[in-house]
Tab-separated table of C-alpha atoms and ligand atoms in Angstrom:
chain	number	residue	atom	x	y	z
A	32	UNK	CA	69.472	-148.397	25.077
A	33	UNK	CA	67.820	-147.221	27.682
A	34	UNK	CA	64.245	-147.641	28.670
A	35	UNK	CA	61.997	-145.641	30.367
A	36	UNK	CA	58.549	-147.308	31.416
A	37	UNK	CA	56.329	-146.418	34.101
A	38	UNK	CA	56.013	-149.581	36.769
A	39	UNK	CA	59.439	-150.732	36.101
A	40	UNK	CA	61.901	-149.798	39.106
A	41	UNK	CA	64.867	-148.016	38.844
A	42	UNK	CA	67.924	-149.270	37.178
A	43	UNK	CA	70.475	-149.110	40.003
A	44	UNK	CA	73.238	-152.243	39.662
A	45	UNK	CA	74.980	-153.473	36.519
A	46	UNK	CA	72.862	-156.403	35.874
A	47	UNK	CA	69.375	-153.886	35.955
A	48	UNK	CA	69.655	-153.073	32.315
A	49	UNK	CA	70.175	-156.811	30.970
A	50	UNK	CA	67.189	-158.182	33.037
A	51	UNK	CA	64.911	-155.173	31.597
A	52	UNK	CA	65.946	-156.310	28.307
A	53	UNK	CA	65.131	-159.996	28.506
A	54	UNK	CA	61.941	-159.329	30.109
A	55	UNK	CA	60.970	-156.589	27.438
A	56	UNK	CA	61.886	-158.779	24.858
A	57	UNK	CA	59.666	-161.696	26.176
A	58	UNK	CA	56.209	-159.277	26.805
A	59	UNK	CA	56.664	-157.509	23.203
A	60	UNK	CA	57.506	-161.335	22.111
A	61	UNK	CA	54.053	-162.234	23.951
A	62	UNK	CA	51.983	-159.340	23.334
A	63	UNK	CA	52.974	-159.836	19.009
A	64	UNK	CA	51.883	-163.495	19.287
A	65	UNK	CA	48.795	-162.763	21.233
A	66	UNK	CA	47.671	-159.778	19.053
A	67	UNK	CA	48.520	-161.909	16.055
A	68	UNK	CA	46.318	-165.095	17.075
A	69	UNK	CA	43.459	-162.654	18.208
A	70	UNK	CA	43.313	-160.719	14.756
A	71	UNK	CA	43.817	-163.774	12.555
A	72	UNK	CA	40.674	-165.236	14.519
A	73	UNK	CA	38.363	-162.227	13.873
A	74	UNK	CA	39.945	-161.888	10.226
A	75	UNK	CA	39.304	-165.713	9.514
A	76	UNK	CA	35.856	-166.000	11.181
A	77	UNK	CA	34.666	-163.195	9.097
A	78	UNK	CA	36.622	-163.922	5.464
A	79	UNK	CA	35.684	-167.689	5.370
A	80	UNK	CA	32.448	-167.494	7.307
A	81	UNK	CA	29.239	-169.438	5.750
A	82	UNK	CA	27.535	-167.408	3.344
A	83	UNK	CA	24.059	-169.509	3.031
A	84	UNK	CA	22.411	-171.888	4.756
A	85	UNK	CA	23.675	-174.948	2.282
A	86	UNK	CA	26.939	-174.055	1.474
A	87	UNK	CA	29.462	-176.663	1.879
A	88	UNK	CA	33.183	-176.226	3.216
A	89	UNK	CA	35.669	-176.894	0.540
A	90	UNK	CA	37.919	-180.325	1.531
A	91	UNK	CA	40.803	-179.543	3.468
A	92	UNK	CA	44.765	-180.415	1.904
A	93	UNK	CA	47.307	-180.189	4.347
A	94	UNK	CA	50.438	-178.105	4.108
A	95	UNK	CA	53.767	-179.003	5.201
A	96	UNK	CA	55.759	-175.924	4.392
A	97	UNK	CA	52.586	-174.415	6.625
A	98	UNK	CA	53.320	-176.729	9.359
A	99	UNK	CA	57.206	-176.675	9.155
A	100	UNK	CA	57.185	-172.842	8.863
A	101	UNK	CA	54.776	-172.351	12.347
A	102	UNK	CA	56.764	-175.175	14.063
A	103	UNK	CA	60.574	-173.977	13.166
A	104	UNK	CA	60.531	-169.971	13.799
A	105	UNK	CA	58.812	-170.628	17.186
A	106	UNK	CA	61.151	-173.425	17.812
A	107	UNK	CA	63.913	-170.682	17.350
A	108	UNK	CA	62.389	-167.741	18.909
A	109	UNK	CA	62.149	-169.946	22.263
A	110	UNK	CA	65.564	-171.305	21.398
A	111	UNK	CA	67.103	-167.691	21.330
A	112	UNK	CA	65.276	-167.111	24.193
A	113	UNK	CA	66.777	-169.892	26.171
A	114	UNK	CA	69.822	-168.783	25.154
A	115	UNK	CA	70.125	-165.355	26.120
A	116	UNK	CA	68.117	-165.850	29.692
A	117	UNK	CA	70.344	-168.887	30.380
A	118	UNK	CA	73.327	-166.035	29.723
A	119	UNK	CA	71.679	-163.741	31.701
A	120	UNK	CA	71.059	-166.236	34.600
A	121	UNK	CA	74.769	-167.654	34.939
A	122	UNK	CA	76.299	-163.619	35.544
A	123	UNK	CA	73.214	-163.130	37.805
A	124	UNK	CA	74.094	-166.188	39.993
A	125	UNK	CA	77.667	-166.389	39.615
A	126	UNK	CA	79.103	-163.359	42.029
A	127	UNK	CA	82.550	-162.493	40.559
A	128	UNK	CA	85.405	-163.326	42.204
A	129	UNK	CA	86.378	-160.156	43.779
A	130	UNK	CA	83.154	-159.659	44.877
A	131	UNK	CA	83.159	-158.382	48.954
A	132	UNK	CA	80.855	-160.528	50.979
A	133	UNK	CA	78.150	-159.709	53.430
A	134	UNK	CA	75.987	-161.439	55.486
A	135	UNK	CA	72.515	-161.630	55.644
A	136	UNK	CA	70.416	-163.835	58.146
A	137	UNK	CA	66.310	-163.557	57.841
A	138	UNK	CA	64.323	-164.091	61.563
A	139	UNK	CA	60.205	-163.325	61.426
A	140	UNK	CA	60.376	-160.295	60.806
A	141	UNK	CA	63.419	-158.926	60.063
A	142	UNK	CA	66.836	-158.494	58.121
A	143	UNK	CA	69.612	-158.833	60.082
A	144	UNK	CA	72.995	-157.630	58.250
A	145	UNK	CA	76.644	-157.561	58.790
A	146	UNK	CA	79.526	-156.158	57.198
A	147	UNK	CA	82.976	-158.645	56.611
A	148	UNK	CA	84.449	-155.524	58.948
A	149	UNK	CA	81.927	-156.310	61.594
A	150	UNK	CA	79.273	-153.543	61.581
A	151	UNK	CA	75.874	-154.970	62.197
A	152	UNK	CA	72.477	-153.722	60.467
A	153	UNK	CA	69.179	-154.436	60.898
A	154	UNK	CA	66.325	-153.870	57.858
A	155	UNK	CA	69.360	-151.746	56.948
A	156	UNK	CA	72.796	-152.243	54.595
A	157	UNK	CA	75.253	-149.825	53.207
A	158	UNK	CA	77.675	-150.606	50.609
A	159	UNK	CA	79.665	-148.805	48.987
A	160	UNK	CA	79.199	-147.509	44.907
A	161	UNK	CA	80.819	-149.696	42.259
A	162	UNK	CA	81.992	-152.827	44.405
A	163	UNK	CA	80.874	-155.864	43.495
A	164	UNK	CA	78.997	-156.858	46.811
A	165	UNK	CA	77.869	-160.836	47.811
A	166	UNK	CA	75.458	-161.477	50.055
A	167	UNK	CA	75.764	-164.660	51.761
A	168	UNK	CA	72.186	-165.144	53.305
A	169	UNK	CA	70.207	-167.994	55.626
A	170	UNK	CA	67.172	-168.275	57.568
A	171	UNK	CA	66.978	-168.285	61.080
A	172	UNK	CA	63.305	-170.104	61.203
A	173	UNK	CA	60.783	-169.980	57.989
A	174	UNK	CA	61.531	-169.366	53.993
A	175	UNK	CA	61.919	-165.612	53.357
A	176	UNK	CA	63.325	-164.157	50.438
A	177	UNK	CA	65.576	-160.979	49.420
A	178	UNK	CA	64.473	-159.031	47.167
A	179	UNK	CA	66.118	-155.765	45.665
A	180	UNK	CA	64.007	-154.439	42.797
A	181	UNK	CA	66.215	-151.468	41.728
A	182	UNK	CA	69.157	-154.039	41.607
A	183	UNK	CA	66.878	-156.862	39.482
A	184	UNK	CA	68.732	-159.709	42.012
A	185	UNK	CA	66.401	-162.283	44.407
A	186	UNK	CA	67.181	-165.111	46.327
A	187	UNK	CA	65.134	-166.851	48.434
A	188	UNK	CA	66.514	-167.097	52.266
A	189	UNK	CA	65.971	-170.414	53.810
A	190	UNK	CA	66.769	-172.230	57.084
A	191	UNK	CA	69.454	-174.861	56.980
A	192	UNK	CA	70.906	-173.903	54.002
A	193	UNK	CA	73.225	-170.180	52.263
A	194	UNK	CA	72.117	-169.333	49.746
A	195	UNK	CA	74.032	-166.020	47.919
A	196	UNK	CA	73.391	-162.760	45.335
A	197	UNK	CA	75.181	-160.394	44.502
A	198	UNK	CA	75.220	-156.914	42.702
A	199	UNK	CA	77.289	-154.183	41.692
A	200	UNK	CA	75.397	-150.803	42.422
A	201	UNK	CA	75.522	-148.285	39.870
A	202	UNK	CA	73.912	-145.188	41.544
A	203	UNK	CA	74.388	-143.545	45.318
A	204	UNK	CA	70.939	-143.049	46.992
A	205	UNK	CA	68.422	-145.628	49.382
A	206	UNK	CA	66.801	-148.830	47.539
A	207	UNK	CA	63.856	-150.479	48.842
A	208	UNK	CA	64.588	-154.237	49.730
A	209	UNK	CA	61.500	-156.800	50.302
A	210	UNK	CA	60.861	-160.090	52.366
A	211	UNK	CA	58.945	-161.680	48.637
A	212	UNK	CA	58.024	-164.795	50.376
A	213	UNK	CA	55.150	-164.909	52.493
A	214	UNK	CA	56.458	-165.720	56.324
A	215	UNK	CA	53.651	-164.835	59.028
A	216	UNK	CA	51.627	-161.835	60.030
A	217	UNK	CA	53.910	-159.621	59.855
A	218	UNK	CA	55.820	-160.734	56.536
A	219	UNK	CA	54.609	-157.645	55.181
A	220	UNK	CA	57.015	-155.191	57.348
A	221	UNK	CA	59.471	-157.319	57.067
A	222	UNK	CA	61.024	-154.383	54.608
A	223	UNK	CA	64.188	-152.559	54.457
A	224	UNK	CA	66.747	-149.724	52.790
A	225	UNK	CA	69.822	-150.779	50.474
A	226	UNK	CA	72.288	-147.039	51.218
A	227	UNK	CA	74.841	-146.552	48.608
A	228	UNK	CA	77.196	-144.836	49.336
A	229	UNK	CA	80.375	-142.926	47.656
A	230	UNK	CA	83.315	-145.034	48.872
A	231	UNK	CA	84.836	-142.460	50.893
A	232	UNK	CA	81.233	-141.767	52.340
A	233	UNK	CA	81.240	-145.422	53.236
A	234	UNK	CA	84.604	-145.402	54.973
A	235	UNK	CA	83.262	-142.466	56.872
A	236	UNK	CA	79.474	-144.951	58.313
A	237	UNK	CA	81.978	-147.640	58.966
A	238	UNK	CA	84.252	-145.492	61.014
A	239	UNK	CA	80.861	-143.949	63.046
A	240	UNK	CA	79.468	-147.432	63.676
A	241	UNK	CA	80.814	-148.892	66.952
A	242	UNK	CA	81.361	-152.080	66.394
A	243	UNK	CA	83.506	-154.943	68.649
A	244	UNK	CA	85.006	-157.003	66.460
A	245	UNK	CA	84.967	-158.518	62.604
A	246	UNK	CA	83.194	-162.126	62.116
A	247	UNK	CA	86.539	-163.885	61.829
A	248	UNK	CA	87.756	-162.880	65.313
A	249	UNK	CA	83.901	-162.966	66.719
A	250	UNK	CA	84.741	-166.770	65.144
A	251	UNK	CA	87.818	-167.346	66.455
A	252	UNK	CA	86.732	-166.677	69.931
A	253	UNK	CA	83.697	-168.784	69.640
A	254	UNK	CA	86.105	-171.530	68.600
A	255	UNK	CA	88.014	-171.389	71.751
A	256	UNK	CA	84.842	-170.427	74.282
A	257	UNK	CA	82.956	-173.831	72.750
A	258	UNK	CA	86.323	-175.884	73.284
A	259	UNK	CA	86.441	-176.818	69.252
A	260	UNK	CA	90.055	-176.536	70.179
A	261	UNK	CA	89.913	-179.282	72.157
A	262	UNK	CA	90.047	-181.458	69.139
A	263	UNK	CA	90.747	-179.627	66.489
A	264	UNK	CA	94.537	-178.154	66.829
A	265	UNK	CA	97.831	-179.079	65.359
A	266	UNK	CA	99.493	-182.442	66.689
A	267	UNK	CA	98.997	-186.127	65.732
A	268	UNK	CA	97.123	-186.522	69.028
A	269	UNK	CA	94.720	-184.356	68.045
A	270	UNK	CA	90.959	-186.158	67.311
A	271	UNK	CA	89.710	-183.835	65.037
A	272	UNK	CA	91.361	-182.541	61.719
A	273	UNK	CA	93.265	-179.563	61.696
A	274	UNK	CA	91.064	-177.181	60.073
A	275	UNK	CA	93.920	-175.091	58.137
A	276	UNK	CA	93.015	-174.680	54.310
A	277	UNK	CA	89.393	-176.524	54.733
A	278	UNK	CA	87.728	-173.778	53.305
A	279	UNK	CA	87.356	-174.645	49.251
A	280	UNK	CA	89.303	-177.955	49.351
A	281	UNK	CA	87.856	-181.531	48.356
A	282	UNK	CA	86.993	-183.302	51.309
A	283	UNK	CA	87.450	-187.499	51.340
A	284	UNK	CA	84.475	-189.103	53.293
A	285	UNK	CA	84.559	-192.232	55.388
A	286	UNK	CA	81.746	-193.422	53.292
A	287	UNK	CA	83.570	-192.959	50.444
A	288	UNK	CA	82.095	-189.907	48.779
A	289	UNK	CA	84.400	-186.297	47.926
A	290	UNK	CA	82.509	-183.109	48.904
A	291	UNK	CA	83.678	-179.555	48.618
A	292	UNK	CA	84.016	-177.744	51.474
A	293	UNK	CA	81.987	-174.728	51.079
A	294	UNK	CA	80.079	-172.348	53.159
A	295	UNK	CA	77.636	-174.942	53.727
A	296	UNK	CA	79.480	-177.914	54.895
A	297	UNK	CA	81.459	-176.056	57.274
A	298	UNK	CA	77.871	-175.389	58.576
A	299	UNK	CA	77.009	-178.412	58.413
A	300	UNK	CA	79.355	-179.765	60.239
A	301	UNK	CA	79.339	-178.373	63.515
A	302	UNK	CA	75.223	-178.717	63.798
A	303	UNK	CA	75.103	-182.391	61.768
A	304	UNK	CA	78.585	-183.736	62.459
A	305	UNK	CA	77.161	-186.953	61.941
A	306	UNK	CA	76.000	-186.051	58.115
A	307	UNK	CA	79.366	-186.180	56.337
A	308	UNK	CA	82.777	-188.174	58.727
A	309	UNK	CA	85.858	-187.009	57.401
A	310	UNK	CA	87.016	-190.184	56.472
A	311	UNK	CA	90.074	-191.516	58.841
A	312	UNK	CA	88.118	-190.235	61.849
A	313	UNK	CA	85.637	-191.114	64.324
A	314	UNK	CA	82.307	-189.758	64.871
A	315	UNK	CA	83.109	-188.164	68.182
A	316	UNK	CA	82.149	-184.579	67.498
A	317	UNK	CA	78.945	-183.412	69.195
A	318	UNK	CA	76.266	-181.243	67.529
A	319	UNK	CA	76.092	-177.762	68.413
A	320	UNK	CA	72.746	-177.454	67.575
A	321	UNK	CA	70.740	-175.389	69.547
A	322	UNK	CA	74.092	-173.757	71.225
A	323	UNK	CA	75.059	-171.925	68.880
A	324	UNK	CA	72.661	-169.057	66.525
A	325	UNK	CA	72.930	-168.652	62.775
A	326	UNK	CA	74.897	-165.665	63.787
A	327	UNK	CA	77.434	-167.835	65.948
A	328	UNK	CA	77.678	-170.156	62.697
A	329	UNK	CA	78.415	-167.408	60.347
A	330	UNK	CA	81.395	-166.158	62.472
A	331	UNK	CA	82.914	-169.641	63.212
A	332	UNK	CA	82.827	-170.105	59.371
A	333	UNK	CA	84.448	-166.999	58.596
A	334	UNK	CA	86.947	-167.787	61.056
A	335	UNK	CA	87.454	-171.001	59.787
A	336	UNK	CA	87.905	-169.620	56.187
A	337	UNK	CA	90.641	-167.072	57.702
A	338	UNK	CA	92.534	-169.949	58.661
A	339	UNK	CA	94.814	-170.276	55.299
A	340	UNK	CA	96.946	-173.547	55.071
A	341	UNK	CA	99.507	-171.559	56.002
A	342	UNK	CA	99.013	-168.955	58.989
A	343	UNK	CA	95.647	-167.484	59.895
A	344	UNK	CA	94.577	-164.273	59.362
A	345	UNK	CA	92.962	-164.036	62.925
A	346	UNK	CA	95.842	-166.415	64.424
A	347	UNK	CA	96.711	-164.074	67.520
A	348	UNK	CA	93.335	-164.382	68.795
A	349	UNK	CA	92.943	-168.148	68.091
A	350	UNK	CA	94.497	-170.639	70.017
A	351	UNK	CA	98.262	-169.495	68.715
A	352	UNK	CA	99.167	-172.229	67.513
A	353	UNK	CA	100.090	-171.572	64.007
A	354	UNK	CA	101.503	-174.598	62.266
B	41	HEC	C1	85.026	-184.006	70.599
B	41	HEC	C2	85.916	-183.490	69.596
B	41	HEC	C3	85.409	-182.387	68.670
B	41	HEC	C4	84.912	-181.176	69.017
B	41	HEC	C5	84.688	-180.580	70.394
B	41	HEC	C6	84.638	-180.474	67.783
B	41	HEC	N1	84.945	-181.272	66.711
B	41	HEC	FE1	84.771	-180.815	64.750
B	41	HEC	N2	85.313	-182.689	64.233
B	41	HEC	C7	85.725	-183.672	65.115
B	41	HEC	C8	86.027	-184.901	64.391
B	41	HEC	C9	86.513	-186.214	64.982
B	41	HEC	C10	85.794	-184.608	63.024
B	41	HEC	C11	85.973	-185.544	61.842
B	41	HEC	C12	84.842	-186.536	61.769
B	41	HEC	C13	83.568	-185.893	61.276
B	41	HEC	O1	83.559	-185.351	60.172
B	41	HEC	O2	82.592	-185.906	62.044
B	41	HEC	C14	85.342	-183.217	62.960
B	41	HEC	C15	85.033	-182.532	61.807
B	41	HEC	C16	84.820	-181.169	61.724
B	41	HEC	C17	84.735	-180.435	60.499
B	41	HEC	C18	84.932	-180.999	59.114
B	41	HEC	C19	86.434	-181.053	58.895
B	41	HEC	C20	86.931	-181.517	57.552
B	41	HEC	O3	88.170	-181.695	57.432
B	41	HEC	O4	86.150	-181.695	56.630
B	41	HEC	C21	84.538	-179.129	60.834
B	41	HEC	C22	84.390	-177.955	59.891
B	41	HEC	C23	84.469	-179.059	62.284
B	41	HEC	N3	84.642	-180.328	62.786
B	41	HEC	C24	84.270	-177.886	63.002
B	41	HEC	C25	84.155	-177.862	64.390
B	41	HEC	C26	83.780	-176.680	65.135
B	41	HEC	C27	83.541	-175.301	64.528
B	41	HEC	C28	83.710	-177.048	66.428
B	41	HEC	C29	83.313	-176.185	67.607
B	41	HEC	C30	82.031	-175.505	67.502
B	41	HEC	C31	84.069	-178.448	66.500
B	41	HEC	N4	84.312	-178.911	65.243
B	41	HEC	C32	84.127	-179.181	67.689
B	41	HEC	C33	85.837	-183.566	66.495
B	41	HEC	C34	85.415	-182.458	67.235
B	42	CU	CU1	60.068	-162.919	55.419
């Protein structure tokens, strides 16, 4: 089924059509009840309205069935409801695995945007038609958030903290994208253009974008310019741990606690060292607050999540020492 209503965007990703659905089914859902309490009100005021001046109501019985019928249907309308948004919710925040991820970093007032192959964007992303694209997204200052009607997906973009969507476009062609979250004068140009592309299109903007090199090696030179190498590398005299297979792994804490190692701890970790000690070592590694952008952090994680327990995919530019 396919609907066409005026003031609902285009359907352009594989999730457009289920959203449409849940949301028509909760404003016909809404505008039934509502039509339904304001006829029975008119209906009833007029049917069992006083007829003379002395006329007495008749005494009132209650009715169970009455009460158990109104409670239990809406009790499974809402159920169902709960049901099928909760279903829609999970596959709307859950990017499949193979999804290809992006990177998206909000600064008052604009989108800046990279591609895992390096090319940078600003207000601006292409993807290519039919892949299953994740954004991974953070704030460089205030709350913003990403909006992409055609593609039904949101998130809001805040500082300190990824947050992710993804989507799987199902038509070529430009898509608006909006900052939804109000950040400052000029919140309201903080717009942009989602380009989809044919895949071979795609392949043909990447190759006519200059670009110098991909996040991971962007990381891995970062890694040896702010001397992280200096403590973490390979040896038992090293103070830091050797960072190989991190990414995705339980981490053991000094205080005890396990943490996965995800996008944000990684980040976490080189601007709050202090927040989570690997347990077995000391607290010797400085913050890099302030030294390092959002930008910076993005490619040192990437780098770090290149760096497989075995060899690393950007291991010639690193510090060569592959274990
Ligand atoms: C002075 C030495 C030193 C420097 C320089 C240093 N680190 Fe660390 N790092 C450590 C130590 C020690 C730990 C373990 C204790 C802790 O968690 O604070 C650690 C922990 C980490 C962890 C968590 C590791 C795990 O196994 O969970 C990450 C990620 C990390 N550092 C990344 C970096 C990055 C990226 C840089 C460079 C921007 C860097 N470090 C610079 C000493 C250092
Ligand atoms: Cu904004």
């Amino acid at each position: 089924m396919n609907f066409k209503i005026p003031f609902v965007p285009e359907q352009a990703s594989t999730m457009a059509r289920d959203v449409d659905h849940l949301t028509f089914f909760l404003v016909a859902m809404s505008t039934f009840f509502t039509v339904l309490v304001a006829v029975m009100v008119v209906v009833f005021a007029l049917r069992y309205r006083r007829r003379s001046a002395d006329q007495v109501g008749s005494s009132f019985d209650n009715s169970s069935l009455l009460e158990i019928t109104w409670t239990v249907i809406p009790l499974l309308i809402v159920l169902f409801t709960f049901v099928w948004g909760a279903k829609v919710f999970f596959r709307l925040y859950r990017p499949p695995a193979d999804a290809v991820q992006y990177y998206v970093t909000g600064k008052q007032w604009m989108w800046k945007t990279q591609h895992p192959t390096g090319q940078r964007e600003i207000n601006e992303l292409h993807v290519p038609l039919g892949q299953p694209t994740k954004l991974l997204m953070t704030s460089e200052d205030v709350i913003h958030s990403f909006f992409i009607p055609a593609f039904r997906t949101k998130a809001d973009v805040l500082p300190g903290r990824y947050t992710t969507i993804w989507f799987t476009p199902t038509k070529t062609g430009r898509f608006h994208l909006f900052c939804t979250e109000y950040c400052g004068a000029e919140h309201s140009r903080m717009i942009g253009w989602i380009h989809v592309l044919e895949p071979d299109e795609y392949q043909r903007w990447l190759a006519s974008v200059p670009v110098q090199t991909s996040p991971a090696i962007e990381g891995a030179q970062l890694f040896a310019q702010l001397a992280c190498d200096s403590c973490h590398r390979d040896g038992s005299d090293a103070r830091g741990p050797a960072l190989h297979g991190l990414f995705g792994r339980e981490v053991q804490l000094a205080d005890g606690r396990r943490v996965r190692a995800d996008e944000s701890y990684l980040r976490e970790s080189i601007l709050s060292p202090g927040a989570k000690v690997v347990a077995g070592y000391q607290p010797v590694m400085p913050s890099f607050r302030g030294q390092v952008s959002e930008e910076n952090v993005l490619a040192l994680i990437d780098y770090m999540k290149s760096l497989t327990a075995g060899e690393s995919a950007a291991a010639g530019l690193a510090e060569g020492a592959a274990p």
